[in-house]
Each structure stands twice: as C-alpha cells, then as structure tokens.
Amino acid sequence: DITGFGLLGHAKNLAEHQKNEVSFVIHNLPIIGKMAAVAKACGNMFQLLQGYSAETSGGLLICLPREQAAAFCKDIEKQDGQQSWIIGIVEKGQRTARIIDKPRVIEVTPKIE
C-alpha cells in the first residue's frame, strides 16, 4: 500500500525485505492527472517526480515474475475495473530501489464512484 513514504520509499522497503539481494528500478510513474504540473508550480516541494510524495490512498506495489505481470494487470482491470501498470524491473542488487533519470510519467484520471 503506497501511503506515507511514497512510491520510492515503499519500493526501498520492499527491496530491503526480499529473500534475495535485489534492487527495484522504476521506469514509469503513475501520477494523478495534472499533478506533475501542480508539483512543478509548487517548486517540487512534495518530491512527486522523485517518488517521495506521500499518498493518502495509494495503490499497491506488487512484485511478480516478469512473465506473469502483464496478465496480472489485465486480470485486475477485468475483475476490479481498476487500472494497473508495470512500473519497473527487479534486478540483482543491493536491496534498494531507484527511479531512472527520466521516468515515463503516466497521467491517471481518477475514477469517481
């Protein structure tokens, strides 16, 4: 659950607690639509694009084998009607996480129910 530590904070925590020595490399940042512009206008004080912006009702960060990830995302969308994304990769590493220099920002339109 991505809440008080932002996406990168939770990814680092998840990497630290893996059985194997791995690192997470994040390539894609799903962000509520227009918030990247708001973050820039606010002087980046919440570190949204650096992955540290706290989310009060964040999504789930789940690690799956590469060959199962796309099917899982499709199943989530089919069963729950919620969007999901593959945001990065797992590689052998030092039990940490990072966001690449120029991640792809995915502007998400929230569902209002």
CSV table of N, CA, C and O in Angstrom, one decimal:
chain,number,residue,atom,x,y,z
A,1,ASP,N,0.8,-1.2,0.0
A,1,ASP,CA,0.0,0.0,0.0
A,1,ASP,C,0.9,1.2,0.0
A,1,ASP,O,1.7,1.4,0.9
A,2,ILE,N,0.8,2.0,-1.1
A,2,ILE,CA,1.6,3.2,-1.2
A,2,ILE,C,1.0,4.3,-0.4
A,2,ILE,O,0.0,4.9,-0.8
A,3,THR,N,1.5,4.6,0.8
A,3,THR,CA,1.0,5.7,1.6
A,3,THR,C,2.0,6.7,2.0
A,3,THR,O,2.6,7.3,1.1
A,4,GLY,N,2.4,6.8,3.2
A,4,GLY,CA,3.2,7.9,3.7
A,4,GLY,C,4.6,8.0,3.2
A,4,GLY,O,5.2,9.1,3.4
A,5,PHE,N,5.2,7.0,2.6
A,5,PHE,CA,6.5,7.1,2.2
A,5,PHE,C,6.7,7.3,0.7
A,5,PHE,O,7.8,7.3,0.2
A,6,GLY,N,5.6,7.4,0.0
A,6,GLY,CA,5.6,7.5,-1.5
A,6,GLY,C,6.1,6.2,-2.2
A,6,GLY,O,6.5,5.2,-1.5
A,7,LEU,N,6.0,6.2,-3.5
A,7,LEU,CA,6.3,5.0,-4.2
A,7,LEU,C,7.8,4.5,-4.0
A,7,LEU,O,8.0,3.4,-3.7
A,8,LEU,N,8.7,5.5,-4.1
A,8,LEU,CA,10.1,5.1,-3.9
A,8,LEU,C,10.4,4.6,-2.5
A,8,LEU,O,11.1,3.6,-2.3
A,9,GLY,N,9.8,5.2,-1.5
A,9,GLY,CA,10.1,4.8,-0.1
A,9,GLY,C,9.6,3.4,0.1
A,9,GLY,O,10.2,2.6,0.7
A,10,HIS,N,8.4,3.1,-0.4
A,10,HIS,CA,7.8,1.7,-0.3
A,10,HIS,C,8.6,0.7,-1.1
A,10,HIS,O,8.8,-0.4,-0.7
A,11,ALA,N,9.1,1.1,-2.3
A,11,ALA,CA,9.9,0.2,-3.1
A,11,ALA,C,11.2,-0.1,-2.4
A,11,ALA,O,11.6,-1.3,-2.4
A,12,LYS,N,11.8,0.9,-1.8
A,12,LYS,CA,13.0,0.6,-1.0
A,12,LYS,C,12.8,-0.4,0.2
A,12,LYS,O,13.5,-1.3,0.4
A,13,ASN,N,11.7,-0.1,0.9
A,13,ASN,CA,11.3,-1.0,2.0
A,13,ASN,C,11.1,-2.4,1.5
A,13,ASN,O,11.5,-3.4,2.1
A,14,LEU,N,10.4,-2.6,0.4
A,14,LEU,CA,10.1,-3.9,-0.1
A,14,LEU,C,11.4,-4.6,-0.6
A,14,LEU,O,11.6,-5.8,-0.3
A,15,ALA,N,12.3,-3.9,-1.2
A,15,ALA,CA,13.6,-4.4,-1.6
A,15,ALA,C,14.4,-4.9,-0.5
A,15,ALA,O,15.1,-5.9,-0.5
A,16,GLU,N,14.4,-4.1,0.6
A,16,GLU,CA,15.2,-4.5,1.8
A,16,GLU,C,14.7,-5.8,2.4
A,16,GLU,O,15.5,-6.5,3.1
A,17,HIS,N,13.5,-6.2,2.2
A,17,HIS,CA,12.9,-7.4,2.9
A,17,HIS,C,12.8,-8.6,2.0
A,17,HIS,O,12.0,-9.5,2.3
A,18,GLN,N,13.4,-8.5,0.8
A,18,GLN,CA,13.4,-9.7,-0.1
A,18,GLN,C,14.4,-10.8,0.4
A,18,GLN,O,15.4,-10.5,1.0
A,19,LYS,N,14.0,-12.0,0.1
A,19,LYS,CA,14.9,-13.1,0.4
A,19,LYS,C,16.3,-13.0,-0.4
A,19,LYS,O,17.3,-13.2,0.2
A,20,ASN,N,16.2,-12.6,-1.6
A,20,ASN,CA,17.3,-12.5,-2.5
A,20,ASN,C,17.8,-11.0,-2.5
A,20,ASN,O,17.0,-10.1,-2.2
A,21,GLU,N,19.1,-10.8,-2.8
A,21,GLU,CA,19.6,-9.4,-2.9
A,21,GLU,C,19.2,-8.9,-4.2
A,21,GLU,O,19.8,-9.2,-5.3
A,22,VAL,N,18.2,-8.0,-4.2
A,22,VAL,CA,17.7,-7.4,-5.4
A,22,VAL,C,17.5,-5.9,-5.3
A,22,VAL,O,17.6,-5.4,-4.2
A,23,SER,N,17.4,-5.3,-6.4
A,23,SER,CA,17.1,-3.8,-6.4
A,23,SER,C,15.9,-3.6,-7.4
A,23,SER,O,15.7,-4.4,-8.3
A,24,PHE,N,15.1,-2.6,-7.1
A,24,PHE,CA,14.0,-2.3,-8.0
A,24,PHE,C,14.4,-1.0,-8.8
A,24,PHE,O,14.8,-0.1,-8.2
A,25,VAL,N,14.1,-1.1,-10.1
A,25,VAL,CA,14.4,0.0,-10.9
A,25,VAL,C,13.1,0.5,-11.5
A,25,VAL,O,12.4,-0.3,-12.3
A,26,ILE,N,12.7,1.7,-11.2
A,26,ILE,CA,11.4,2.2,-11.6
A,26,ILE,C,11.5,3.1,-12.8
A,26,ILE,O,12.3,4.0,-12.9
A,27,HIS,N,10.8,2.7,-13.9
A,27,HIS,CA,10.8,3.4,-15.2
A,27,HIS,C,9.5,4.2,-15.4
A,27,HIS,O,9.6,5.1,-16.2
A,28,ASN,N,8.4,3.9,-14.8
A,28,ASN,CA,7.2,4.5,-15.0
A,28,ASN,C,6.6,5.0,-13.7
A,28,ASN,O,6.6,4.3,-12.7
A,29,LEU,N,6.0,6.2,-13.7
A,29,LEU,CA,5.4,6.8,-12.5
A,29,LEU,C,3.9,7.2,-12.8
A,29,LEU,O,3.6,8.1,-13.5
A,30,PRO,N,3.0,6.3,-12.3
A,30,PRO,CA,1.6,6.7,-12.5
A,30,PRO,C,1.3,7.8,-11.5
A,30,PRO,O,1.6,7.7,-10.3
A,31,ILE,N,0.8,8.9,-12.0
A,31,ILE,CA,0.5,10.1,-11.2
A,31,ILE,C,-0.9,10.6,-11.5
A,31,ILE,O,-1.2,10.6,-12.7
A,32,ILE,N,-1.6,11.0,-10.6
A,32,ILE,CA,-2.9,11.6,-10.8
A,32,ILE,C,-2.8,12.7,-11.8
A,32,ILE,O,-1.9,13.6,-11.7
A,33,GLY,N,-3.7,12.7,-12.8
A,33,GLY,CA,-3.6,13.7,-13.9
A,33,GLY,C,-3.5,15.1,-13.5
A,33,GLY,O,-4.1,15.5,-12.5
A,34,LYS,N,-2.6,15.8,-14.1
A,34,LYS,CA,-2.3,17.3,-13.9
A,34,LYS,C,-1.4,17.5,-12.7
A,34,LYS,O,-1.0,18.6,-12.4
A,35,MET,N,-1.2,16.5,-11.9
A,35,MET,CA,-0.4,16.7,-10.6
A,35,MET,C,1.1,17.0,-10.9
A,35,MET,O,1.7,17.7,-10.1
A,36,ALA,N,1.6,16.5,-12.0
A,36,ALA,CA,3.0,16.8,-12.4
A,36,ALA,C,3.2,18.3,-12.6
A,36,ALA,O,4.1,18.9,-12.1
A,37,ALA,N,2.2,18.9,-13.2
A,37,ALA,CA,2.2,20.4,-13.5
A,37,ALA,C,2.1,21.1,-12.1
A,37,ALA,O,2.7,22.1,-11.9
A,38,VAL,N,1.2,20.6,-11.3
A,38,VAL,CA,1.0,21.2,-10.0
A,38,VAL,C,2.3,21.2,-9.1
A,38,VAL,O,2.7,22.1,-8.5
A,39,ALA,N,2.9,20.0,-9.2
A,39,ALA,CA,4.1,19.8,-8.4
A,39,ALA,C,5.2,20.8,-8.9
A,39,ALA,O,5.9,21.4,-8.1
A,40,LYS,N,5.3,21.0,-10.2
A,40,LYS,CA,6.3,21.9,-10.7
A,40,LYS,C,6.0,23.3,-10.3
A,40,LYS,O,6.9,24.1,-9.9
A,41,ALA,N,4.7,23.7,-10.4
A,41,ALA,CA,4.3,25.0,-10.0
A,41,ALA,C,4.5,25.3,-8.5
A,41,ALA,O,4.7,26.5,-8.1
A,42,CYS,N,4.5,24.2,-7.7
A,42,CYS,CA,4.8,24.4,-6.2
A,42,CYS,C,6.3,24.3,-5.9
A,42,CYS,O,6.6,24.1,-4.7
A,43,GLY,N,7.1,24.3,-6.9
A,43,GLY,CA,8.6,24.2,-6.6
A,43,GLY,C,9.0,22.8,-6.2
A,43,GLY,O,10.0,22.7,-5.6
A,44,ASN,N,8.3,21.8,-6.6
A,44,ASN,CA,8.6,20.4,-6.3
A,44,ASN,C,8.7,20.1,-4.8
A,44,ASN,O,9.5,19.2,-4.4
A,45,MET,N,8.0,20.9,-4.0
A,45,MET,CA,8.2,20.7,-2.5
A,45,MET,C,7.7,19.4,-2.0
A,45,MET,O,8.2,18.9,-1.0
A,46,PHE,N,6.9,18.6,-2.8
A,46,PHE,CA,6.5,17.3,-2.3
A,46,PHE,C,7.3,16.2,-2.9
A,46,PHE,O,7.0,15.0,-2.7
A,47,GLN,N,8.2,16.5,-3.8
A,47,GLN,CA,9.1,15.5,-4.5
A,47,GLN,C,8.3,14.4,-5.2
A,47,GLN,O,8.6,13.2,-5.2
A,48,LEU,N,7.2,14.8,-5.9
A,48,LEU,CA,6.3,13.9,-6.6
A,48,LEU,C,7.1,13.1,-7.6
A,48,LEU,O,7.0,11.8,-7.6
A,49,LEU,N,7.8,13.7,-8.5
A,49,LEU,CA,8.5,13.0,-9.6
A,49,LEU,C,9.8,12.3,-9.1
A,49,LEU,O,10.3,11.5,-9.9
A,50,GLN,N,10.1,12.5,-7.8
A,50,GLN,CA,11.3,11.7,-7.3
A,50,GLN,C,10.8,10.5,-6.5
A,50,GLN,O,11.5,9.8,-6.0
A,51,GLY,N,9.4,10.4,-6.5
A,51,GLY,CA,8.8,9.2,-5.8
A,51,GLY,C,8.6,9.3,-4.3
A,51,GLY,O,8.3,8.3,-3.7
A,52,TYR,N,8.7,10.5,-3.8
A,52,TYR,CA,8.6,10.6,-2.3
A,52,TYR,C,7.3,11.2,-1.8
A,52,TYR,O,7.1,11.4,-0.7
A,53,SER,N,6.5,11.6,-2.8
A,53,SER,CA,5.2,12.3,-2.4
A,53,SER,C,4.3,11.3,-1.7
A,53,SER,O,4.0,10.2,-2.2
A,54,ALA,N,3.9,11.6,-0.5
A,54,ALA,CA,3.0,10.8,0.3
A,54,ALA,C,1.6,10.7,-0.3
A,54,ALA,O,1.1,11.7,-0.6
A,55,GLU,N,1.1,9.5,-0.4
A,55,GLU,CA,-0.2,9.3,-0.9
A,55,GLU,C,-1.1,8.9,0.2
A,55,GLU,O,-0.8,8.0,0.9
A,56,THR,N,-2.3,9.5,0.4
A,56,THR,CA,-3.2,9.1,1.5
A,56,THR,C,-4.0,7.9,1.1
A,56,THR,O,-4.6,7.3,2.0
A,57,SER,N,-4.2,7.6,-0.1
A,57,SER,CA,-5.0,6.4,-0.5
A,57,SER,C,-4.3,5.8,-1.7
A,57,SER,O,-4.8,5.6,-2.8
A,58,GLY,N,-3.0,5.4,-1.5
A,58,GLY,CA,-2.2,4.9,-2.6
A,58,GLY,C,-2.6,3.6,-3.1
A,58,GLY,O,-3.3,2.8,-2.4
A,59,GLY,N,-2.0,3.2,-4.2
A,59,GLY,CA,-2.2,1.9,-4.8
A,59,GLY,C,-1.3,0.8,-4.1
A,59,GLY,O,-0.7,1.1,-3.1
A,60,LEU,N,-1.3,-0.3,-4.7
A,60,LEU,CA,-0.5,-1.4,-4.2
A,60,LEU,C,0.8,-1.6,-5.0
A,60,LEU,O,0.7,-1.4,-6.3
A,61,LEU,N,1.9,-1.9,-4.4
A,61,LEU,CA,3.1,-2.2,-5.1
A,61,LEU,C,3.3,-3.7,-5.0
A,61,LEU,O,3.5,-4.2,-3.8
A,62,ILE,N,3.3,-4.4,-6.1
A,62,ILE,CA,3.3,-5.8,-6.1
A,62,ILE,C,4.5,-6.3,-7.0
A,62,ILE,O,4.6,-5.8,-8.1
A,63,CYS,N,5.3,-7.2,-6.5
A,63,CYS,CA,6.4,-7.8,-7.3
A,63,CYS,C,5.9,-9.2,-7.8
A,63,CYS,O,5.5,-10.0,-7.1
A,64,LEU,N,6.1,-9.3,-9.1
A,64,LEU,CA,5.7,-10.6,-9.8
A,64,LEU,C,6.8,-11.0,-10.8
A,64,LEU,O,7.5,-10.1,-11.3
A,65,PRO,N,6.9,-12.3,-11.1
A,65,PRO,CA,7.8,-12.7,-12.2
A,65,PRO,C,7.4,-11.9,-13.5
A,65,PRO,O,6.2,-11.8,-13.7
A,66,ARG,N,8.4,-11.5,-14.2
A,66,ARG,CA,8.1,-10.8,-15.4
A,66,ARG,C,7.1,-11.4,-16.3
A,66,ARG,O,6.2,-10.7,-16.9
A,67,GLU,N,7.1,-12.7,-16.5
A,67,GLU,CA,6.2,-13.4,-17.4
A,67,GLU,C,4.8,-13.4,-16.9
A,67,GLU,O,3.9,-13.8,-17.7
A,68,GLN,N,4.5,-13.1,-15.7
A,68,GLN,CA,3.2,-13.1,-15.1
A,68,GLN,C,2.6,-11.7,-14.9
A,68,GLN,O,1.4,-11.5,-14.7
A,69,ALA,N,3.4,-10.7,-15.0
A,69,ALA,CA,3.0,-9.3,-14.7
A,69,ALA,C,1.9,-8.7,-15.6
A,69,ALA,O,0.9,-8.2,-15.1
A,70,ALA,N,2.0,-8.9,-16.9
A,70,ALA,CA,1.1,-8.3,-17.8
A,70,ALA,C,-0.3,-9.0,-17.7
A,70,ALA,O,-1.3,-8.3,-17.6
A,71,ALA,N,-0.3,-10.3,-17.5
A,71,ALA,CA,-1.6,-11.0,-17.3
A,71,ALA,C,-2.2,-10.6,-16.0
A,71,ALA,O,-3.5,-10.4,-15.9
A,72,PHE,N,-1.4,-10.4,-14.9
A,72,PHE,CA,-2.0,-9.9,-13.7
A,72,PHE,C,-2.6,-8.5,-13.8
A,72,PHE,O,-3.7,-8.3,-13.3
A,73,CYS,N,-2.0,-7.6,-14.5
A,73,CYS,CA,-2.6,-6.3,-14.7
A,73,CYS,C,-3.9,-6.4,-15.5
A,73,CYS,O,-4.9,-5.7,-15.1
A,74,LYS,N,-4.0,-7.2,-16.5
A,74,LYS,CA,-5.2,-7.4,-17.2
A,74,LYS,C,-6.3,-8.0,-16.3
A,74,LYS,O,-7.5,-7.6,-16.4
A,75,ASP,N,-5.9,-8.9,-15.5
A,75,ASP,CA,-6.9,-9.5,-14.5
A,75,ASP,C,-7.4,-8.5,-13.6
A,75,ASP,O,-8.6,-8.5,-13.3
A,76,ILE,N,-6.6,-7.7,-13.0
A,76,ILE,CA,-7.0,-6.6,-12.1
A,76,ILE,C,-8.0,-5.7,-12.8
A,76,ILE,O,-9.1,-5.4,-12.2
A,77,GLU,N,-7.7,-5.3,-14.0
A,77,GLU,CA,-8.6,-4.4,-14.7
A,77,GLU,C,-9.9,-5.1,-15.0
A,77,GLU,O,-11.0,-4.5,-14.9
A,78,LYS,N,-9.9,-6.4,-15.4
A,78,LYS,CA,-11.1,-7.1,-15.7
A,78,LYS,C,-12.0,-7.3,-14.5
A,78,LYS,O,-13.2,-7.1,-14.5
A,79,GLN,N,-11.3,-7.8,-13.4
A,79,GLN,CA,-12.1,-8.1,-12.2
A,79,GLN,C,-12.5,-6.9,-11.3
A,79,GLN,O,-13.6,-6.9,-10.8
A,80,ASP,N,-11.7,-5.9,-11.2
A,80,ASP,CA,-12.0,-4.8,-10.3
A,80,ASP,C,-12.3,-3.5,-11.1
A,80,ASP,O,-12.6,-2.5,-10.4
A,81,GLY,N,-12.0,-3.5,-12.3
A,81,GLY,CA,-12.2,-2.2,-13.1
A,81,GLY,C,-11.2,-1.2,-12.8
A,81,GLY,O,-11.4,0.0,-13.1
A,82,GLN,N,-10.1,-1.5,-12.2
A,82,GLN,CA,-9.0,-0.6,-11.8
A,82,GLN,C,-7.9,-0.7,-12.7
A,82,GLN,O,-7.5,-1.8,-13.1
A,83,GLN,N,-7.3,0.4,-13.1
A,83,GLN,CA,-6.1,0.4,-13.9
A,83,GLN,C,-4.9,-0.1,-13.1
A,83,GLN,O,-4.8,0.1,-11.9
A,84,SER,N,-4.0,-0.7,-13.8
A,84,SER,CA,-2.7,-1.2,-13.1
A,84,SER,C,-1.6,-1.0,-14.2
A,84,SER,O,-1.8,-1.0,-15.4
A,85,TRP,N,-0.4,-0.9,-13.7
A,85,TRP,CA,0.8,-0.7,-14.6
A,85,TRP,C,2.0,-1.5,-14.1
A,85,TRP,O,2.2,-1.7,-13.0
A,86,ILE,N,2.8,-1.8,-15.1
A,86,ILE,CA,4.1,-2.4,-14.8
A,86,ILE,C,5.0,-1.2,-14.7
A,86,ILE,O,5.1,-0.4,-15.7
A,87,ILE,N,5.6,-0.9,-13.6
A,87,ILE,CA,6.3,0.3,-13.4
A,87,ILE,C,7.8,0.2,-13.4
A,87,ILE,O,8.5,1.2,-13.4
A,88,GLY,N,8.3,-1.0,-13.4
A,88,GLY,CA,9.8,-1.2,-13.4
A,88,GLY,C,10.2,-2.7,-13.5
A,88,GLY,O,9.4,-3.5,-13.8
A,89,ILE,N,11.4,-2.9,-13.1
A,89,ILE,CA,12.0,-4.2,-13.1
A,89,ILE,C,12.7,-4.5,-11.8
A,89,ILE,O,13.0,-3.6,-11.0
A,90,VAL,N,12.9,-5.8,-11.6
A,90,VAL,CA,13.7,-6.3,-10.5
A,90,VAL,C,15.0,-6.8,-11.0
A,90,VAL,O,15.0,-7.5,-12.0
A,91,GLU,N,16.1,-6.4,-10.4
A,91,GLU,CA,17.4,-6.9,-10.9
A,91,GLU,C,18.3,-7.3,-9.7
A,91,GLU,O,18.0,-6.9,-8.5
A,92,LYS,N,19.3,-8.0,-9.9
A,92,LYS,CA,20.2,-8.4,-8.8
A,92,LYS,C,20.8,-7.1,-8.3
A,92,LYS,O,21.2,-6.2,-9.1
A,93,GLY,N,20.9,-6.9,-7.0
A,93,GLY,CA,21.4,-5.6,-6.5
A,93,GLY,C,21.6,-5.6,-5.0
A,93,GLY,O,21.8,-6.7,-4.4
A,94,GLN,N,21.5,-4.5,-4.4
A,94,GLN,CA,21.9,-4.2,-3.0
A,94,GLN,C,20.7,-3.9,-2.1
A,94,GLN,O,20.8,-3.2,-1.2
A,95,ARG,N,19.5,-4.5,-2.4
A,95,ARG,CA,18.3,-4.3,-1.6
A,95,ARG,C,17.9,-2.9,-1.5
A,95,ARG,O,17.7,-2.3,-0.4
A,96,THR,N,17.8,-2.2,-2.6
A,96,THR,CA,17.4,-0.8,-2.7
A,96,THR,C,16.5,-0.6,-3.9
A,96,THR,O,16.1,-1.5,-4.6
A,97,ALA,N,16.1,0.6,-4.1
A,97,ALA,CA,15.2,1.0,-5.3
A,97,ALA,C,15.7,2.4,-5.8
A,97,ALA,O,16.2,3.2,-5.0
A,98,ARG,N,15.4,2.6,-7.0
A,98,ARG,CA,15.7,3.9,-7.6
A,98,ARG,C,14.7,4.1,-8.8
A,98,ARG,O,14.2,3.2,-9.4
A,99,ILE,N,14.6,5.4,-9.1
A,99,ILE,CA,13.8,5.8,-10.3
A,99,ILE,C,14.8,6.3,-11.3
A,99,ILE,O,15.8,7.0,-11.0
A,100,ILE,N,14.7,5.9,-12.5
A,100,ILE,CA,15.6,6.3,-13.6
A,100,ILE,C,15.5,7.8,-13.7
A,100,ILE,O,14.6,8.5,-13.3
A,101,ASP,N,16.6,8.4,-14.4
A,101,ASP,CA,16.7,9.8,-14.5
A,101,ASP,C,15.5,10.5,-15.2
A,101,ASP,O,15.0,11.5,-14.8
A,102,LYS,N,14.9,9.9,-16.2
A,102,LYS,CA,13.8,10.5,-16.9
A,102,LYS,C,12.7,9.4,-17.0
A,102,LYS,O,12.4,8.8,-18.1
A,103,PRO,N,11.9,9.2,-15.9
A,103,PRO,CA,10.9,8.2,-16.0
A,103,PRO,C,9.7,8.6,-16.8
A,103,PRO,O,9.5,9.8,-17.0
A,104,ARG,N,9.0,7.7,-17.3
A,104,ARG,CA,7.8,8.0,-18.1
A,104,ARG,C,6.7,8.3,-17.1
A,104,ARG,O,6.4,7.5,-16.2
A,105,VAL,N,6.1,9.5,-17.2
A,105,VAL,CA,5.0,9.9,-16.3
A,105,VAL,C,3.7,9.4,-16.9
A,105,VAL,O,3.4,9.8,-18.1
A,106,ILE,N,2.9,8.6,-16.2
A,106,ILE,CA,1.6,8.2,-16.7
A,106,ILE,C,0.6,9.0,-16.0
A,106,ILE,O,0.4,8.8,-14.7
A,107,GLU,N,-0.1,9.9,-16.7
A,107,GLU,CA,-1.1,10.7,-16.0
A,107,GLU,C,-2.4,9.9,-15.9
A,107,GLU,O,-3.0,9.5,-16.9
A,108,VAL,N,-2.9,9.7,-14.7
A,108,VAL,CA,-4.0,8.8,-14.4
A,108,VAL,C,-5.2,9.7,-14.1
A,108,VAL,O,-5.2,10.6,-13.3
A,109,THR,N,-6.3,9.4,-14.8
A,109,THR,CA,-7.6,10.0,-14.5
A,109,THR,C,-8.3,9.2,-13.4
A,109,THR,O,-8.6,8.1,-13.6
A,110,PRO,N,-8.5,9.8,-12.2
A,110,PRO,CA,-9.1,9.1,-11.2
A,110,PRO,C,-10.6,8.7,-11.5
A,110,PRO,O,-11.3,9.5,-12.2
A,111,LYS,N,-11.0,7.6,-11.0
A,111,LYS,CA,-12.4,7.1,-11.2
A,111,LYS,C,-13.2,7.7,-10.0
A,111,LYS,O,-12.8,7.6,-8.9
A,112,ILE,N,-14.3,8.3,-10.3
A,112,ILE,CA,-15.2,8.9,-9.3
A,112,ILE,C,-16.4,8.0,-9.2
A,112,ILE,O,-17.1,7.8,-10.2
A,113,GLU,N,-16.5,7.4,-8.1
A,113,GLU,CA,-17.7,6.4,-7.9
A,113,GLU,C,-18.7,7.0,-6.9
A,113,GLU,O,-18.4,7.7,-6.1
